[in-house]
Short mmCIF file of C-alpha atoms and ligand atoms in Angstrom, two decimals:
data_model
loop_
_atom_site.label_atom_id
_atom_site.label_comp_id
_atom_site.label_asym_id
_atom_site.label_seq_id
_atom_site.Cartn_x
_atom_site.Cartn_y
_atom_site.Cartn_z
CA MET A 1 -8.09 21.06 -4.47
CA LYS A 2 -4.48 20.22 -3.53
CA ILE A 3 -2.02 22.89 -3.02
CA ASP A 4 1.84 22.07 -2.39
CA ILE A 5 4.16 24.68 -1.18
CA ILE A 6 7.95 24.46 -1.80
CA THR A 7 9.82 26.91 0.35
CA VAL A 8 13.21 27.58 2.41
CA LEU A 9 11.19 29.81 4.66
CA PRO A 10 7.77 27.76 5.74
CA LYS A 11 7.39 30.24 8.71
CA LEU A 12 6.98 33.13 6.01
CA LEU A 13 3.66 31.18 4.63
CA ASP A 14 1.93 30.17 7.79
CA GLY A 15 0.46 33.88 9.21
CA PRO A 16 -1.16 34.49 5.51
CA LEU A 17 -2.14 30.64 4.92
CA ASN A 18 -3.50 30.08 8.66
CA ASP A 19 -6.16 32.66 9.35
CA SER A 20 -9.05 33.75 8.09
CA ILE A 21 -10.96 32.64 5.42
CA LEU A 22 -7.81 30.42 3.87
CA LEU A 23 -7.75 28.89 7.23
CA ARG A 24 -11.73 28.29 7.15
CA ALA A 25 -11.16 27.13 3.74
CA GLN A 26 -8.98 24.30 5.06
CA LYS A 27 -10.92 23.39 7.88
CA LYS A 28 -14.23 22.91 5.67
CA GLY A 29 -11.73 20.81 3.46
CA LEU A 30 -12.28 22.53 0.39
CA VAL A 31 -8.78 22.94 0.25
CA THR A 32 -5.52 21.20 1.79
CA ILE A 33 -2.14 23.38 1.79
CA ASN A 34 0.68 21.43 2.23
CA ILE A 35 4.14 23.40 2.78
CA HIS A 36 7.60 21.51 1.96
CA ASN A 37 10.80 23.13 3.47
CA LEU A 38 12.87 22.58 0.59
CA ARG A 39 16.13 21.52 3.01
CA ASP A 40 14.68 18.33 4.08
CA HIS A 41 15.43 17.08 0.29
CA SER A 42 18.71 18.42 0.49
CA PRO A 43 20.94 16.00 -0.41
CA PHE A 44 23.94 18.06 0.65
CA LYS A 45 26.12 18.43 4.37
CA HIS A 46 24.39 20.99 5.92
CA LYS A 47 21.11 20.78 4.11
CA SER A 48 22.26 23.45 1.95
CA VAL A 49 19.97 24.19 -0.96
CA ASP A 50 22.34 27.28 -2.73
CA ASP A 51 25.44 27.97 -4.84
CA TYR A 52 27.67 30.22 -6.25
CA ALA A 53 26.42 31.40 -9.67
CA PHE A 54 28.41 29.78 -13.04
CA GLY A 55 30.29 32.92 -14.42
CA GLY A 56 30.13 35.01 -11.26
CA GLY A 57 27.99 37.89 -10.29
CA ALA A 58 26.28 38.62 -7.17
CA GLY A 59 24.23 36.19 -5.08
CA MET A 60 23.51 32.83 -4.75
CA VAL A 61 21.77 30.27 -7.06
CA MET A 62 19.09 27.63 -5.54
CA MET A 63 20.16 24.39 -6.87
CA ILE A 64 18.78 21.96 -8.79
CA GLU A 65 19.01 18.81 -6.33
CA PRO A 66 16.89 19.77 -3.40
CA ILE A 67 14.02 21.12 -5.74
CA TYR A 68 14.45 18.04 -8.07
CA ASN A 69 14.26 15.52 -5.12
CA CYS A 70 11.79 17.43 -3.41
CA ILE A 71 8.89 17.48 -6.79
CA ASN A 72 9.87 13.96 -7.42
CA GLU A 73 8.61 12.99 -4.06
CA LEU A 74 5.53 14.76 -4.49
CA ARG A 75 4.82 13.31 -8.12
CA LYS A 76 5.10 9.84 -6.31
CA ASP A 77 1.76 10.30 -5.00
CA THR A 78 -0.26 12.91 -7.17
CA THR A 79 -0.31 13.99 -10.54
CA TYR A 80 -0.50 17.86 -10.71
CA ASP A 81 -1.59 19.92 -13.14
CA GLU A 82 0.38 22.82 -12.89
CA ILE A 83 3.96 22.93 -11.53
CA ILE A 84 4.16 26.91 -10.93
CA TYR A 85 7.38 29.15 -10.06
CA MET A 86 6.90 32.40 -8.91
CA SER A 87 8.90 34.57 -10.99
CA PRO A 88 9.14 38.40 -11.67
CA ASP A 89 9.73 37.78 -15.03
CA GLY A 90 6.42 35.59 -15.21
CA GLU A 91 3.29 35.93 -16.65
CA MET A 92 1.39 39.04 -14.60
CA LEU A 93 -1.28 37.48 -12.21
CA ASP A 94 -4.66 38.79 -13.04
CA GLN A 95 -8.53 38.10 -12.09
CA LYS A 96 -8.63 35.42 -15.03
CA MET A 97 -5.43 33.40 -14.28
CA ALA A 98 -7.08 33.29 -10.61
CA ASN A 99 -10.42 32.20 -12.29
CA SER A 100 -8.57 29.34 -14.57
CA LEU A 101 -6.38 28.26 -11.74
CA SER A 102 -8.97 27.93 -9.29
CA LEU A 103 -10.54 25.15 -11.79
CA LYS A 104 -7.08 22.55 -11.39
CA GLY A 105 -7.15 19.38 -8.88
CA ASN A 106 -3.36 19.62 -8.09
CA ILE A 107 -0.55 22.38 -8.11
CA ILE A 108 2.98 22.89 -6.53
CA ILE A 109 4.14 26.11 -5.88
CA LEU A 110 7.65 26.77 -5.64
CA CYS A 111 9.12 30.02 -4.35
CA GLY A 112 12.32 31.32 -5.20
CA HIS A 113 15.36 32.98 -3.12
CA TYR A 114 18.62 34.97 -3.51
CA LYS A 115 19.41 35.41 -7.06
CA GLY A 116 16.39 32.75 -8.29
CA ILE A 117 16.45 29.39 -9.06
CA ASP A 118 19.13 27.16 -11.87
CA GLU A 119 17.28 27.75 -14.88
CA ARG A 120 17.27 24.37 -16.00
CA ILE A 121 14.95 23.84 -13.12
CA ARG A 122 12.56 26.36 -15.28
CA GLU A 123 13.14 24.77 -18.28
CA HIS A 124 12.63 20.66 -17.30
CA LEU A 125 10.00 21.10 -14.62
CA ILE A 126 8.33 23.90 -14.36
CA THR A 127 5.03 24.57 -16.24
CA LYS A 128 4.13 27.72 -15.26
CA GLU A 129 5.80 30.82 -13.99
CA ILE A 130 3.56 33.47 -12.63
CA SER A 131 4.72 37.22 -11.00
CA ILE A 132 2.50 39.03 -9.11
CA GLY A 133 3.82 43.06 -10.13
CA ASN A 134 6.52 44.58 -11.97
CA TYR A 135 8.72 45.02 -8.70
CA VAL A 136 11.30 42.48 -7.46
CA LEU A 137 10.52 40.77 -3.43
CA SER A 138 13.39 38.90 -1.57
CA GLY A 139 11.49 35.68 -1.94
CA GLY A 140 8.61 33.76 -3.53
CA GLU A 141 6.43 33.15 -0.36
CA LEU A 142 4.18 36.69 -0.36
CA PRO A 143 3.91 36.00 -4.31
CA ALA A 144 2.64 32.32 -3.41
CA ALA A 145 0.27 33.72 -0.66
CA VAL A 146 -1.11 36.39 -2.55
CA LEU A 147 -1.59 33.33 -5.42
CA CYS A 148 -3.05 31.08 -3.05
CA ASP A 149 -5.77 33.58 -1.62
CA SER A 150 -6.66 34.67 -5.18
CA ILE A 151 -7.36 31.08 -6.00
CA ILE A 152 -8.80 29.99 -2.68
CA ARG A 153 -11.56 32.83 -2.22
CA LEU A 154 -13.04 31.62 -5.57
CA LEU A 155 -13.61 27.74 -4.78
CA PRO A 156 -17.40 26.99 -3.95
CA GLY A 157 -18.42 27.14 -0.49
CA VAL A 158 -15.10 29.19 0.30
CA LEU A 159 -16.53 32.58 0.86
CA ASN A 160 -20.54 32.54 2.70
CA ASP A 161 -21.91 34.36 0.01
CA GLU A 162 -21.01 32.64 -3.05
CA MET A 163 -21.85 35.79 -5.34
CA SER A 164 -20.01 37.97 -3.38
CA ALA A 165 -16.55 36.63 -5.18
CA LEU A 166 -18.24 37.15 -8.67
CA GLU A 167 -19.49 40.99 -7.62
CA ASP A 168 -15.66 41.83 -7.02
CA SER A 169 -13.21 44.21 -9.09
CA PHE A 170 -11.88 42.29 -12.19
CA GLN A 171 -14.77 39.72 -12.74
CA ASP A 172 -16.54 40.95 -15.77
CA ASP A 173 -13.94 43.34 -16.77
CA LEU A 174 -15.17 46.22 -14.37
CA ILE A 175 -13.98 47.61 -10.93
CA ALA A 176 -16.46 47.16 -8.00
CA PRO A 177 -18.93 50.24 -7.41
CA PRO A 178 -18.36 51.79 -4.34
CA THR A 179 -20.03 50.54 -0.70
CA TYR A 180 -21.54 51.81 2.05
CA THR A 181 -22.66 50.49 5.83
CA ARG A 182 -24.33 52.03 8.97
CA PRO A 183 -24.53 54.72 9.86
CA ALA A 184 -26.70 56.25 6.76
CA GLU A 185 -25.39 59.64 8.05
CA PHE A 186 -22.15 60.58 9.82
CA ASN A 187 -20.99 63.91 10.15
CA GLY A 188 -22.98 65.35 7.33
CA TRP A 189 -21.66 62.51 5.03
CA LYS A 190 -24.88 60.79 3.57
CA VAL A 191 -24.75 57.25 1.54
CA PRO A 192 -26.68 57.86 -1.62
CA ASP A 193 -30.50 58.23 -1.24
CA ILE A 194 -30.80 55.49 -3.98
CA LEU A 195 -29.49 52.67 -1.62
CA LEU A 196 -31.92 53.47 0.90
CA SER A 197 -34.96 53.43 -1.23
CA GLY A 198 -35.28 49.82 -1.14
CA ASP A 199 -36.11 49.53 -4.91
CA GLN A 200 -33.42 46.60 -6.01
CA LYS A 201 -33.87 46.89 -9.62
CA LYS A 202 -32.90 50.69 -9.11
CA ILE A 203 -30.17 49.75 -6.75
CA ASP A 204 -28.45 47.37 -9.20
CA ALA A 205 -28.51 49.92 -12.41
CA TRP A 206 -26.72 52.44 -10.21
CA LYS A 207 -24.28 50.11 -9.05
CA HIS A 208 -23.82 49.20 -12.64
CA GLU A 209 -23.58 52.59 -13.50
CA LYS A 210 -20.86 53.52 -10.75
CA ALA A 211 -18.91 50.15 -12.14
CA VAL A 212 -18.96 51.47 -15.36
CA GLU A 213 -17.94 55.24 -14.68
CA ARG A 214 -15.24 54.10 -12.17
CA THR A 215 -13.77 51.78 -14.51
CA VAL A 216 -13.57 54.46 -17.58
CA GLU A 217 -12.16 56.88 -14.81
CA ARG A 218 -9.79 54.65 -13.43
CA ARG A 219 -8.78 51.72 -15.08
CA PRO A 220 -10.18 52.46 -18.84
CA ASP A 221 -7.35 49.68 -20.03
CA LEU A 222 -9.97 46.89 -19.03
CA LEU A 223 -12.81 48.43 -21.01
CA LYS A 224 -10.64 47.57 -24.48
N1 LIG B 301 16.95 37.88 -9.58
C1 LIG B 301 15.88 38.02 -10.07
C2 LIG B 301 14.96 37.94 -8.53
C3 LIG B 301 14.78 36.89 -7.92
S1 LIG B 301 14.14 38.13 -6.36
C4 LIG B 301 15.18 38.54 -10.92
O1 LIG B 301 15.72 39.56 -11.40
O2 LIG B 301 14.43 38.45 -11.92
C5 LIG B 301 14.17 36.41 -5.43
C6 LIG B 301 12.75 35.63 -5.55
O3 LIG B 301 11.63 35.83 -5.19
C7 LIG B 301 12.38 34.69 -7.17
O4 LIG B 301 13.21 33.63 -7.32
C8 LIG B 301 11.11 34.42 -7.05
O5 LIG B 301 10.53 33.43 -6.71
C9 LIG B 301 10.26 35.47 -5.65
N2 LIG B 301 9.78 37.08 -6.45
C10 LIG B 301 10.37 38.25 -6.38
N3 LIG B 301 9.73 39.13 -7.05
C11 LIG B 301 8.53 38.37 -7.41
C12 LIG B 301 7.48 38.86 -8.25
N4 LIG B 301 7.19 40.04 -8.81
N5 LIG B 301 6.39 37.61 -8.53
C13 LIG B 301 6.56 36.64 -8.03
N6 LIG B 301 8.15 36.51 -7.43
C14 LIG B 301 8.73 37.15 -6.98
#
């Protein structure tokens, strides 16, 4: 899989994408992430990428030309399955969307800034708009990093134990059961006996029961 991210703040993406599981996925060749600095594609003096909004109002708007140039440049060598714009009014990211995007070959992720981007980019170039929640952040970089993490950990071979992504919350409309590790007792706080019993069938049944219990209690909306 190849992910091309377009941003005015490449540094913001460095940390989240180049550490831990996402770094390992890249080193293993399971995903290629390229970060493109939008300013490098600006045809304007001082490499500017934003301008005042028509009709007035506070805040700058990202201009068409740098984004158009950058996307066209990328499309010269690659056919993209999706050109995604991170946006608070987009479709809400959930596990189902992450699963479906993890099956794609090549995607572009465009990070907005300021007041957002010129609407005509959204109308003519963007194929999918994604929000990570009902709140407004100052830029699309953190949302893009969240989206990348949610997708990349699902690629076969990225997680050591491939089953472990399947057992996470939301994969089967259930949230995950509680987890424990050593010591079996701390301060009088005990791990449930069943987990120490060695009876895998009973343990699996217990985990399922707890997952259902938790979902009913915390996220009844998932059971609808
Ligand atoms: N004026 C816009 C917000 C712009 S915030 C509005 O009211 O809808 C600046 C940029 O941050 C956006 O262009 C987008 O790329 C990103 N962003 C902010 N909040 C986001 C969210 N919840 N999900 C995804 N992207 C977000």
